[in-house]
Structures are given as structure tokens and as C-alpha cells.
């Protein structure tokens, strides 16, 4: 990465040094965490330490953490394992929520990017069949923080479960499962500086999620499969470092805001999405009318700067801008929107370099448009 600038933390974050140490230490040892001999017990100790570290990040009891293969699996387990006849999900949820319950009724979103809770109340009241409501802690595209505690209170009054995909919020803002009132929380290690391919589903005390991956009795029978000891150890180390680094993360907001201020000065009519709502300190989603998102992403990549358009999808394609569409943004503007997401490695000098490169790209594009028109 040397000489290159990484501003795509919401896609994945660099592995933290603490996580790398924990992963390599675990990988250097043999041992199945289910074995009763000393090697197995050492592996088990790594898993249980990580369970305490991950639980602490969200104020949960260690015994309520179920390790999974990532945020996607955690979302699938939360929404599919125990099939409640009715499901509700905000229209801006991650694909792993929307696809896990393709039958979910979509909650509309207000123009500022927050889920419309009066609609949730009405929808839940329409029927009394058992329901699950899924509302993310923070949106991966806009960074808008969702009113999860209020949604949980509404869901519980209607006898529904509240699942919160906290993959983007955890490690960026303080999270407490009891304060959120969530019944289930999903986390992913690679968004907080842990390795890819490991995550967790965390239940409030007294709730035992039904199993989703079937097989052996690992994870107290709630998730089969030999534990990914190295990945889990790295996740735990990253969770501890992320919890200790929350203040530093909060300090990214002024840097992000100064960046947006300078972009706004350069481009009259720059649209900044989710600006009026509480947002993650590291995320900026904006559009310069007429400048296609792909042009920006490729132009910045040529300068060695990583930003993104839409959410990163498995095949490298960019998904339809459904998050902005749900916020009522018109399609032409939505297709010009890019996301810049900062993190603990980001420096003011990197933001200066990005602003310079991006405004130069904008000026070239604007000059090209003027030439074409003339
Ligand atoms: N939920 C949200 C909000 C995300 O941003 C992501 C990843 O982009 C996921 C879930 C999926 O997590 P994972 O990549 O660990 O499967």
C-alpha cells in the first residue's frame, strides 16, 4: 500500500497490528478447540478470550456470542434460523439482510436516510403474527445512524424481535446491546481491523438463537463447524483495539467535515447525503452532478487513491444505488455518488491529497463538458 491512499474503510479495514499478532500466533499452533487434550485446550482458550473481547465491544455477556463466518452469515442466522412468519427490514439494509428474508416488508426511509418508524408502527399493528424487525446500526453507504433503540421499543410493544446489523457501527461509535434494546446483533471482524471471513451473532441474555449451520455441536450447538481459531483470535484482538480507539475514531469527524467543506467550495451544487442526520464520524457520501461515480473511482485509482461507488459487491460490480433511491434521490444524481470512508490510518495529508486529486478531476470534467457544449 505504500504511497497509496486507502479511503475505503467501510468496504474493509486494514488488519490491525494486534489482530495480525493474534492471528499469526494462533496459526503457528496446532489444536482443535473441541479437543480435550492440551493442544485443544490452548485453542479453546484463544477462542474464549476472543469471546470476552468481542462481547466487551458491545456490552454483551461473553456467553451470548456465537462466532460465524462473517456478518453475512450472522444476518442470515438472525433472520432465517428461527422463521418468524413476518419480517420487516429497512429498505437501506445490506444485501445480506434483504436477501436473507426476500419476503421482508421494506420500511421506507426519510430523506435524511433514517428509517421511518411511524411506518414501522403501522406495519406491525396491521397483523399480530410473530415478527422480526431488522434495522442496521449505521448504513454502510451514507453512515447514517439509525434509530435502533426507538425501533426496538416499537418492535417489543408489538411482540416482535429486533435484529440489528451493527457491522458498520461497531468499532466506529460506542455500542451497548442493552441500551440499543436489540435482541440480536451482527458483527463482522474485517470492518474493525480483524481478518476477513469471521463475524459474530450476539443475542441478548436469555435468548438462544436457533442454529443455521448444521453439523457438530460447536458454539453450544448454535453454529456447527470447527472454529476458525486464528480468525476468531484476530477478531478478539481487533475488537479490544477498536474499543480502545473509539475516541480516535470520533476525532475523524472534523477531518471528514473539513474535507466536505473544501469539496463544497470547489463544486457548487455538491450533494452530501445524510448530512442532516447523525452519522458515523468517518463516512462521506456525496455527488457532483454530471460526474459519473465510475469516472471518479477510476480517476482516483489512477492517482493511487481508493474510494468507492455504491457498495463493493462480490463480483467487483457496483450495485444499483438502492440506498439513495430509498432516500428519494433521483437516479441520475445517485449514479454520480461516491463514498469516502476514513479510518485510523488516515492522515490530514492524505485528505489534502484526495481533495487536490478529486477537485482536479472535477475541473477537467467540467472543462470537457464546457468544450463539448461550445
Ligand atoms: N452488513 C453490513 C452493513 C455491511 O456493510 C457488510 C459488509 O459490507 C455486511 C453486513 C457483510 O459482512 P461480511 O463481509 O462479514 O459478510
XYZ file of N, CA and C and ligand atoms in Angstrom, residues 10-11 69-73 75 93-94 96-97 136 138-140 165-168 187-191 197-199 311-312, ligand 1:
106
model
N -15.094 1.469 4.907
C -16.385 0.793 5.075
C -16.465 -0.483 4.234
N -15.581 -0.593 3.220
C -15.546 -1.843 2.446
C -14.792 -2.897 3.245
N -19.048 -17.114 10.159
C -18.065 -16.857 9.092
C -18.081 -15.399 8.642
N -18.864 -14.557 9.299
C -18.870 -13.138 8.925
C -20.212 -12.502 9.206
N -20.315 -11.237 8.816
C -21.566 -10.510 9.012
C -22.705 -11.109 8.204
N -22.393 -11.578 7.022
C -23.438 -12.141 6.153
C -24.089 -13.354 6.814
N -23.262 -14.258 7.324
C -23.833 -15.443 7.970
C -24.597 -15.057 9.234
N -26.216 -12.332 9.808
C -27.517 -11.788 9.395
C -28.459 -12.906 8.957
N -31.147 -1.629 4.128
C -30.315 -2.667 4.754
C -29.321 -3.229 3.748
N -28.263 -3.831 4.271
C -27.274 -4.513 3.434
C -27.938 -5.682 2.705
N -27.170 -8.645 2.516
C -27.218 -9.900 3.274
C -28.440 -9.960 4.183
N -29.017 -8.822 4.508
C -30.288 -8.804 5.244
C -31.438 -8.941 4.250
N -30.422 -1.708 10.773
C -28.971 -1.624 10.939
C -28.596 -0.491 11.895
N -25.779 1.451 11.531
C -25.367 2.563 10.674
C -25.290 2.049 9.249
N -25.706 2.905 8.324
C -25.715 2.465 6.933
C -24.304 2.484 6.350
N -23.991 1.434 5.605
C -22.656 1.294 5.024
C -22.351 2.344 3.957
N -28.127 -5.141 12.518
C -26.871 -5.380 11.803
C -25.937 -4.230 12.199
N -25.048 -4.533 13.151
C -24.150 -3.489 13.675
C -22.775 -3.559 13.019
N -22.712 -4.221 11.858
C -21.426 -4.433 11.183
C -20.678 -3.125 10.932
N -21.386 -2.071 10.513
C -20.693 -0.815 10.215
C -20.558 0.098 11.425
N -22.073 -8.765 13.859
C -20.787 -8.067 13.743
C -19.924 -8.759 12.691
N -18.963 -8.017 12.171
C -18.005 -8.585 11.222
C -16.610 -8.112 11.598
N -15.650 -9.039 11.632
C -14.298 -8.687 12.089
C -13.589 -7.726 11.144
N -13.771 -7.914 9.825
C -12.908 -7.161 8.904
C -13.266 -5.686 8.804
N -14.408 -5.304 9.371
C -14.740 -3.867 9.347
C -14.073 -3.127 10.509
N -13.734 -12.955 6.856
C -14.244 -14.319 6.978
C -14.545 -14.751 8.399
N -14.760 -13.798 9.284
C -15.179 -14.153 10.643
C -16.078 -13.036 11.178
N -17.075 -13.425 11.922
C -18.016 -12.452 12.468
C -18.699 -13.064 13.672
N -21.889 -0.021 -2.943
C -21.189 -0.909 -2.031
C -20.377 -1.884 -2.859
N -19.252 -2.310 -2.311
C -18.408 -3.270 -3.021
C -19.160 -4.584 -3.068
N -23.776 -5.683 6.892
C -23.240 -4.525 6.509
C -23.925 -3.249 6.904
C -22.077 -4.487 5.743
O -21.567 -3.309 5.357
C -21.465 -5.717 5.382
C -20.257 -5.738 4.532
O -20.101 -4.934 3.619
C -22.050 -6.911 5.818
C -23.197 -6.854 6.573
C -21.468 -8.245 5.465
O -20.391 -8.605 6.310
P -19.325 -9.687 5.824
O -18.499 -9.017 4.762
O -18.540 -10.014 7.051
O -20.077 -10.849 5.319
